[in-house]
mmCIF file of C-alpha atoms in Angstrom:
data_model
loop_
_atom_site.group_PDB
_atom_site.id
_atom_site.type_symbol
_atom_site.label_atom_id
_atom_site.label_comp_id
_atom_site.label_asym_id
_atom_site.label_seq_id
_atom_site.Cartn_x
_atom_site.Cartn_y
_atom_site.Cartn_z
ATOM 1 C CA MET A 1 128.264 114.790 99.088
ATOM 2 C CA ALA A 2 130.528 117.133 97.167
ATOM 3 C CA THR A 3 133.085 119.561 98.525
ATOM 4 C CA PHE A 4 133.067 122.962 96.859
ATOM 5 C CA ALA A 5 136.459 124.675 96.860
ATOM 6 C CA LEU A 6 135.579 128.379 96.556
ATOM 7 C CA ILE A 7 138.291 130.652 95.136
ATOM 8 C CA HIS A 8 137.906 134.419 95.384
ATOM 9 C CA GLY A 9 138.981 137.051 92.882
ATOM 10 C CA GLY A 10 141.537 139.857 92.931
ATOM 11 C CA GLY A 11 141.481 141.902 96.111
ATOM 12 C CA GLY A 12 139.023 139.483 97.651
ATOM 13 C CA SER A 13 139.063 136.977 100.490
ATOM 14 C CA ALA A 14 137.305 133.903 101.802
ATOM 15 C CA ARG A 15 134.845 136.346 103.349
ATOM 16 C CA ASP A 16 133.370 136.950 99.875
ATOM 17 C CA TRP A 17 131.812 133.464 99.998
ATOM 18 C CA ARG A 18 130.348 133.629 103.491
ATOM 19 C CA LEU A 19 126.737 133.665 102.247
ATOM 20 C CA VAL A 20 127.248 130.852 99.740
ATOM 21 C CA VAL A 21 128.906 128.424 102.168
ATOM 22 C CA PRO A 22 125.790 127.942 104.357
ATOM 23 C CA GLU A 23 123.611 127.694 101.245
ATOM 24 C CA LEU A 24 125.743 124.824 99.959
ATOM 25 C CA ARG A 25 125.712 123.116 103.343
ATOM 26 C CA ARG A 26 121.925 123.426 103.531
ATOM 27 C CA ARG A 27 121.869 121.501 100.266
ATOM 28 C CA GLY A 28 123.869 118.656 101.788
ATOM 29 C CA HIS A 29 127.371 119.560 100.643
ATOM 30 C CA ASP A 30 130.595 120.794 102.192
ATOM 31 C CA ALA A 31 132.374 124.021 101.219
ATOM 32 C CA VAL A 32 135.890 125.343 101.734
ATOM 33 C CA ALA A 33 136.846 128.979 101.146
ATOM 34 C CA VAL A 34 140.356 130.283 101.744
ATOM 35 C CA ASP A 35 142.309 133.515 101.671
ATOM 36 C CA LEU A 36 144.718 133.367 98.746
ATOM 37 C CA PRO A 37 148.130 134.926 99.553
ATOM 38 C CA ILE A 38 147.504 137.726 97.042
ATOM 39 C CA ASP A 39 148.984 140.368 99.344
ATOM 40 C CA ASP A 40 152.264 138.457 99.736
ATOM 41 C CA GLU A 41 154.922 139.853 97.406
ATOM 42 C CA SER A 42 156.689 136.492 97.373
ATOM 43 C CA ALA A 43 153.609 134.436 96.421
ATOM 44 C CA GLY A 44 152.975 133.344 92.842
ATOM 45 C CA LEU A 45 150.170 131.451 91.144
ATOM 46 C CA GLY A 46 151.487 128.135 92.421
ATOM 47 C CA ASP A 47 151.423 129.397 95.991
ATOM 48 C CA CYS A 48 147.816 130.451 95.553
ATOM 49 C CA ALA A 49 146.918 127.001 94.263
ATOM 50 C CA ASP A 50 148.831 125.367 97.119
ATOM 51 C CA THR A 51 146.733 127.295 99.635
ATOM 52 C CA VAL A 52 143.529 125.861 98.192
ATOM 53 C CA VAL A 53 144.957 122.341 97.891
ATOM 54 C CA LYS A 54 146.013 122.377 101.544
ATOM 55 C CA ALA A 55 142.522 123.482 102.616
ATOM 56 C CA VAL A 56 140.869 120.753 100.541
ATOM 57 C CA GLY A 57 143.120 118.095 102.056
ATOM 58 C CA ASP A 58 142.191 114.511 101.203
ATOM 59 C CA ARG A 59 138.551 115.248 100.388
ATOM 60 C CA SER A 60 137.147 113.620 97.283
ATOM 61 C CA GLY A 61 134.238 114.711 95.102
ATOM 62 C CA VAL A 62 135.734 118.193 94.809
ATOM 63 C CA VAL A 63 134.097 120.932 92.734
ATOM 64 C CA VAL A 64 136.548 123.772 92.143
ATOM 65 C CA VAL A 65 134.889 127.183 91.754
ATOM 66 C CA GLY A 66 136.866 130.221 90.601
ATOM 67 C CA HIS A 67 135.550 133.782 90.560
ATOM 68 C CA SER A 68 137.040 136.592 88.449
ATOM 69 C CA TRP A 69 140.864 136.593 88.890
ATOM 70 C CA GLY A 70 140.482 133.223 90.601
ATOM 71 C CA GLY A 71 140.081 131.769 87.119
ATOM 72 C CA PHE A 72 143.880 131.735 86.884
ATOM 73 C CA VAL A 73 144.108 129.653 90.054
ATOM 74 C CA ALA A 74 141.170 127.241 89.776
ATOM 75 C CA PRO A 75 142.563 125.087 86.917
ATOM 76 C CA LEU A 76 145.875 124.728 88.781
ATOM 77 C CA VAL A 77 143.960 123.336 91.753
ATOM 78 C CA CYS A 78 142.205 120.851 89.453
ATOM 79 C CA GLU A 79 145.610 119.436 88.519
ATOM 80 C CA ARG A 80 146.432 118.773 92.177
ATOM 81 C CA VAL A 81 143.221 117.466 93.762
ATOM 82 C CA ARG A 82 140.635 114.840 92.832
ATOM 83 C CA ALA A 83 138.357 117.322 91.093
ATOM 84 C CA GLU A 84 135.114 116.187 89.511
ATOM 85 C CA LEU A 85 134.131 119.562 88.092
ATOM 86 C CA LEU A 86 135.506 123.036 87.461
ATOM 87 C CA VAL A 87 133.115 126.005 87.498
ATOM 88 C CA LEU A 88 134.239 129.481 86.479
ATOM 89 C CA VAL A 89 131.992 132.304 87.681
ATOM 90 C CA THR A 90 132.433 135.437 85.521
ATOM 91 C CA ALA A 91 136.106 134.553 85.594
ATOM 92 C CA MET A 92 139.302 135.127 83.656
ATOM 93 C CA ILE A 93 140.168 132.168 81.422
ATOM 94 C CA PRO A 94 143.936 131.758 81.074
ATOM 95 C CA ALA A 95 145.855 130.461 78.079
ATOM 96 C CA PRO A 96 149.075 128.429 78.405
ATOM 97 C CA GLY A 97 152.019 130.682 79.227
ATOM 98 C CA GLU A 98 149.852 133.773 79.596
ATOM 99 C CA ARG A 99 150.519 136.192 82.418
ATOM 100 C CA PRO A 100 147.446 137.536 84.218
ATOM 101 C CA ALA A 101 148.801 141.033 83.523
ATOM 102 C CA ASP A 102 148.624 140.315 79.772
ATOM 103 C CA TRP A 103 145.149 138.795 79.779
ATOM 104 C CA TRP A 104 143.401 142.130 79.416
ATOM 105 C CA ASP A 105 145.076 143.104 76.145
ATOM 106 C CA ASN A 106 145.127 139.554 74.831
ATOM 107 C CA THR A 107 141.368 139.177 75.188
ATOM 108 C CA GLY A 108 140.475 142.688 74.015
ATOM 109 C CA TRP A 109 138.881 143.677 77.327
ATOM 110 C CA ARG A 110 137.722 147.273 77.536
ATOM 111 C CA SER A 111 137.583 149.331 80.704
ATOM 112 C CA PRO A 112 134.068 150.116 81.962
ATOM 113 C CA GLY A 113 135.001 153.793 82.154
ATOM 114 C CA ASP A 114 134.916 156.212 85.040
ATOM 115 C CA GLY A 115 132.387 154.511 87.316
ATOM 116 C CA ASP A 116 133.447 153.952 90.911
ATOM 117 C CA GLU A 117 134.107 150.449 92.216
ATOM 118 C CA VAL A 118 130.674 150.060 93.789
ATOM 119 C CA ASP A 119 128.948 151.087 90.568
ATOM 120 C CA VAL A 120 131.063 148.738 88.447
ATOM 121 C CA PHE A 121 131.373 145.680 90.691
ATOM 122 C CA LEU A 122 128.646 145.887 93.330
ATOM 123 C CA HIS A 123 125.696 147.744 91.841
ATOM 124 C CA ASP A 124 123.236 144.950 92.684
ATOM 125 C CA VAL A 125 124.762 143.987 96.057
ATOM 126 C CA PRO A 126 122.881 145.173 99.176
ATOM 127 C CA PRO A 127 124.525 148.398 100.406
ATOM 128 C CA ASP A 128 125.617 146.962 103.753
ATOM 129 C CA LEU A 129 127.322 144.018 102.083
ATOM 130 C CA ALA A 130 128.921 146.263 99.476
ATOM 131 C CA ALA A 131 130.290 148.533 102.201
ATOM 132 C CA ASP A 132 131.624 145.520 104.106
ATOM 133 C CA LEU A 133 133.367 144.158 101.026
ATOM 134 C CA MET A 134 134.986 147.513 100.296
ATOM 135 C CA ALA A 135 136.170 147.742 103.903
ATOM 136 C CA HIS A 136 137.851 144.334 103.622
ATOM 137 C CA THR A 137 139.393 144.659 100.162
ATOM 138 C CA ARG A 138 142.967 143.374 100.215
ATOM 139 C CA ARG A 139 146.001 144.737 98.409
ATOM 140 C CA HIS A 140 146.848 142.632 95.366
ATOM 141 C CA SER A 141 150.582 142.293 94.784
ATOM 142 C CA GLY A 142 151.957 142.156 91.248
ATOM 143 C CA THR A 143 153.945 138.949 91.711
ATOM 144 C CA ALA A 144 151.342 136.436 90.537
ATOM 145 C CA ASP A 145 150.119 138.812 87.826
ATOM 146 C CA GLY A 146 153.573 138.804 86.264
ATOM 147 C CA GLU A 147 153.964 135.028 86.276
ATOM 148 C CA PRO A 148 153.141 132.915 83.185
ATOM 149 C CA TRP A 149 150.282 130.481 83.656
ATOM 150 C CA PRO A 150 152.156 127.181 83.956
ATOM 151 C CA LEU A 151 149.811 124.614 82.430
ATOM 152 C CA ARG A 152 150.379 123.465 78.861
ATOM 153 C CA ARG A 153 146.715 122.622 78.363
ATOM 154 C CA TRP A 154 143.385 122.908 80.119
ATOM 155 C CA PRO A 155 142.955 120.276 82.857
ATOM 156 C CA ASP A 156 141.030 117.154 81.923
ATOM 157 C CA VAL A 157 138.075 118.067 84.124
ATOM 158 C CA PRO A 158 134.510 118.872 83.019
ATOM 159 C CA THR A 159 134.270 122.665 82.897
ATOM 160 C CA ARG A 160 131.292 124.998 83.145
ATOM 161 C CA PHE A 161 131.239 128.776 82.840
ATOM 162 C CA LEU A 162 128.596 130.883 84.585
ATOM 163 C CA LEU A 163 128.233 134.328 83.068
ATOM 164 C CA CYS A 164 126.513 137.238 84.843
ATOM 165 C CA ARG A 165 124.160 139.042 82.469
ATOM 166 C CA ASP A 166 124.368 142.422 84.240
ATOM 167 C CA ASP A 167 128.137 142.376 84.834
ATOM 168 C CA ARG A 168 129.592 145.814 84.112
ATOM 169 C CA PHE A 169 133.213 144.715 84.493
ATOM 170 C CA PHE A 170 133.243 141.555 82.361
ATOM 171 C CA THR A 171 130.340 142.432 80.099
ATOM 172 C CA PRO A 172 128.209 139.584 78.701
ATOM 173 C CA ALA A 173 129.048 140.047 75.020
ATOM 174 C CA PHE A 174 132.767 140.180 75.790
ATOM 175 C CA MET A 175 132.715 137.112 78.020
ATOM 176 C CA ARG A 176 130.584 135.025 75.648
ATOM 177 C CA GLU A 177 133.258 135.497 72.993
ATOM 178 C CA VAL A 178 136.149 134.776 75.378
ATOM 179 C CA VAL A 179 134.448 131.600 76.582
ATOM 180 C CA ARG A 180 133.788 130.484 73.007
ATOM 181 C CA ARG A 181 137.364 131.112 71.900
ATOM 182 C CA ARG A 182 139.200 129.798 74.929
ATOM 183 C CA LEU A 183 137.004 126.937 76.140
ATOM 184 C CA GLY A 184 134.931 126.093 73.068
ATOM 185 C CA ILE A 185 131.702 125.987 75.101
ATOM 186 C CA THR A 186 128.588 128.089 75.518
ATOM 187 C CA PRO A 187 128.415 129.732 78.951
ATOM 188 C CA ASP A 188 125.438 129.401 81.224
ATOM 189 C CA GLU A 189 123.937 132.681 82.402
ATOM 190 C CA ILE A 190 122.588 134.107 85.616
ATOM 191 C CA PRO A 191 121.071 137.550 86.285
ATOM 192 C CA GLY A 192 123.126 140.062 88.202
ATOM 193 C CA GLY A 193 126.477 141.783 88.348
ATOM 194 C CA HIS A 194 130.066 140.787 88.994
ATOM 195 C CA CYS A 195 129.615 139.459 92.547
ATOM 196 C CA PRO A 196 126.713 136.975 92.564
ATOM 197 C CA MET A 197 128.053 135.359 95.734
ATOM 198 C CA LEU A 198 126.911 138.480 97.589
ATOM 199 C CA ALA A 199 123.974 139.577 95.435
ATOM 200 C CA ARG A 200 122.406 136.166 94.758
ATOM 201 C CA PRO A 201 123.990 133.587 97.094
ATOM 202 C CA ALA A 202 121.067 131.150 97.126
ATOM 203 C CA GLU A 203 120.661 131.232 93.355
ATOM 204 C CA LEU A 204 124.399 130.796 92.854
ATOM 205 C CA ALA A 205 124.495 127.841 95.258
ATOM 206 C CA GLU A 206 121.557 126.265 93.443
ATOM 207 C CA ARG A 207 123.376 126.619 90.127
ATOM 208 C CA LEU A 208 126.554 125.098 91.518
ATOM 209 C CA VAL A 209 124.728 122.121 93.002
ATOM 210 C CA GLY A 210 122.723 121.736 89.804
ATOM 211 C CA TYR A 211 125.887 121.148 87.830
ATOM 212 C CA LEU A 212 126.498 117.969 89.806
ATOM 213 C CA GLY A 213 123.398 116.458 88.299
ATOM 214 C CA GLN A 214 124.804 117.023 84.819
ATOM 215 C CA LEU A 215 127.865 114.851 85.405
ATOM 216 C CA GLY A 216 127.701 111.512 83.679
#
């Protein structure tokens, strides 16, 4: 049995994973989702990682999963727990010493334009779930965004990247290139937009569990 440590993105919460957690448990695994202290002006990247590490506790067989902004936190967790696998889901991939605030220019990301948040992030999410997510969006302080990513190299943990083919925020062509340059791997792909945990929870859970079978 694996334990999946589920890390939300910017403005998100543990609530974002509420449909994936039971799907993972139905497949015989445990899952832990936490609220990162993103709305705490005193909390940095290390504090975010500490929150996940505390929730994981002494569990072994940990699969760390980072979504979107959570890509800056997930590798830090892998350095502090007994992680067997790191999975990034349409996530930011940090470089050593890079601030999250600088990632956008450093990677050449382009804004999706004038679409509203639902159109950009949640276009394939059922309307009731999209409305619930918008109602529970949390303020994201600038503290962690202004802090350099502290690792000198990528953690020595098998890493997979799951790209969303219909993502309007981190578009497929952009992310394929970022993954190639920063991780040196080819991403796997899933249909759907930026929030597959709400739009395709069963399919996402199946992908996450499937990665376990690829470990040697």
